[in-house]
mmCIF file of C-alpha atoms in Angstrom:
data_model
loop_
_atom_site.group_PDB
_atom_site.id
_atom_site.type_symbol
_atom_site.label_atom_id
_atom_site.label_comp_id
_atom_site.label_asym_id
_atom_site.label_seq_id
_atom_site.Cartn_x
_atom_site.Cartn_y
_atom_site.Cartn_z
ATOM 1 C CA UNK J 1096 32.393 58.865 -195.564
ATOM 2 C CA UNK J 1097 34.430 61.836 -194.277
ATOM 3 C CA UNK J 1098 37.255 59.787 -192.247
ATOM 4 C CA UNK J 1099 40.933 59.653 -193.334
ATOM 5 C CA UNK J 1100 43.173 57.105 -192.847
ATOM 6 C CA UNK J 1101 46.936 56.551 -193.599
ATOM 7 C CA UNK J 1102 45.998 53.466 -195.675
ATOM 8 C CA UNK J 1103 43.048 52.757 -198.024
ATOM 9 C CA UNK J 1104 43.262 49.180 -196.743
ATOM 10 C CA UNK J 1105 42.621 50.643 -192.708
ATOM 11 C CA UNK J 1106 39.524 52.584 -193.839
ATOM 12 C CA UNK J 1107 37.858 49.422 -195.465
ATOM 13 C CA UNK J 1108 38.828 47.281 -192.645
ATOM 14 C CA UNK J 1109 36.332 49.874 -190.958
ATOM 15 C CA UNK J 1110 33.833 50.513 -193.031
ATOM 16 C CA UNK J 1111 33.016 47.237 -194.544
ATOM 17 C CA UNK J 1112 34.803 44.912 -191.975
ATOM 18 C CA UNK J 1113 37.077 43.172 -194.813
ATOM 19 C CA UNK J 1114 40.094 42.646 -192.578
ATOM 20 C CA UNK J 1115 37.768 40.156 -190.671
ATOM 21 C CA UNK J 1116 39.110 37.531 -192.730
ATOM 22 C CA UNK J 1117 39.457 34.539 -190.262
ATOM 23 C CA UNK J 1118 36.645 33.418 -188.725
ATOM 24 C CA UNK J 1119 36.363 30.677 -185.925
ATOM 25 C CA UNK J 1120 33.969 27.211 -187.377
ATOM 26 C CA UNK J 1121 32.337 26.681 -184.046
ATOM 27 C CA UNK J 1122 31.339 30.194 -182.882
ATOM 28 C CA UNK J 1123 31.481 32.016 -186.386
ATOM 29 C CA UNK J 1124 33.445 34.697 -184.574
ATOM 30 C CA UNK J 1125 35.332 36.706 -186.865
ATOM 31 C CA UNK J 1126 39.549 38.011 -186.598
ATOM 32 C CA UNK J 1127 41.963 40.004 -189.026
ATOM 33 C CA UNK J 1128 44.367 38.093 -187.954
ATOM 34 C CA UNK J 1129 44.963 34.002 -187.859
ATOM 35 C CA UNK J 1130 47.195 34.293 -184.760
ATOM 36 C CA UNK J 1131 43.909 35.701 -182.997
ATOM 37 C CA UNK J 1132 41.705 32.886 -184.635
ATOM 38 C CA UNK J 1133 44.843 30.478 -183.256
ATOM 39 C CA UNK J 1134 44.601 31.893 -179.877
ATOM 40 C CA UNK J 1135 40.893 32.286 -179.885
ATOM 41 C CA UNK J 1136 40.376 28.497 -180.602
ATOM 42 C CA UNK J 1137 42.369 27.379 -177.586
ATOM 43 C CA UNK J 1138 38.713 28.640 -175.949
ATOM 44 C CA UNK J 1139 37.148 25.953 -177.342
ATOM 45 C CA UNK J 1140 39.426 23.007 -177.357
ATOM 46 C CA UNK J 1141 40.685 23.772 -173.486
ATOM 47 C CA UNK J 1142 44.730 23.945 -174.790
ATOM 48 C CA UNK J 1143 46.609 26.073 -172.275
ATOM 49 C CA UNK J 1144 50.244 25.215 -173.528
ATOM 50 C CA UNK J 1145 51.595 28.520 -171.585
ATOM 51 C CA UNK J 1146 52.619 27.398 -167.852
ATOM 52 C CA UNK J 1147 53.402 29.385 -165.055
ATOM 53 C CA UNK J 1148 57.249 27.935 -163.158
ATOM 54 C CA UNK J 1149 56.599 29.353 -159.489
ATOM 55 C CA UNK J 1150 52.662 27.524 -159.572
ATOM 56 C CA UNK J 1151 51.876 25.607 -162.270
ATOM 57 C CA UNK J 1152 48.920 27.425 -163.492
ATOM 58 C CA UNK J 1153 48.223 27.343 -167.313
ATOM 59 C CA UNK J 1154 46.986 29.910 -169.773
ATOM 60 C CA UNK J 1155 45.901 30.024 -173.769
ATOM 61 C CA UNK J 1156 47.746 32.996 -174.364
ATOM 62 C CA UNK J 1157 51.015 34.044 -173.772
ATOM 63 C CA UNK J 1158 50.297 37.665 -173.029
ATOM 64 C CA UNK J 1159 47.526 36.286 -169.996
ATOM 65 C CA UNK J 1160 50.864 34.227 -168.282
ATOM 66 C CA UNK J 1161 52.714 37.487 -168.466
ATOM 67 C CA UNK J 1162 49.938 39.461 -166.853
ATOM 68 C CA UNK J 1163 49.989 36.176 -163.974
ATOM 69 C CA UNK J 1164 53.091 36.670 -163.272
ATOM 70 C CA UNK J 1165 53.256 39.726 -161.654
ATOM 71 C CA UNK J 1166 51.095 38.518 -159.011
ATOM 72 C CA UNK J 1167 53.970 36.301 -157.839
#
């Protein structure tokens, strides 16, 4: 195909998508890894186990109560 990559594992995950190994049952969406399928499906069952301390807001993912925080 005329790309390089490091690892022959990287250039298949672009060219035929085979690092998209976990894929969500209700949307069909599809991840390469299962901690993004786990933090996908909190979008669908509502679960927001990540609290903020100073207002009680909630989040799905970690990294989205870090980004709240620094509006405090």
């Amino acid at each position: 195909c005329g790309k390089s990559f490091r690892k022959i594992h990287n250039h298949l995950c672009v060219e035929i998508r085979i690092c998209d190994s976990y894929k969500c049952w209700t949307c069909e969406k599809s991840f390469n890894q299962r901690s993004h399928l786990i933090v996908h499906m909190r979008i669908h069952s509502g679960q927001q186990p990540y609290s903020c301390e100073d207002c009680g807001m909630s989040f799905s993912d970690h990294s989205n109560l870090n980004h709240h925080r620094r509006t405090h």
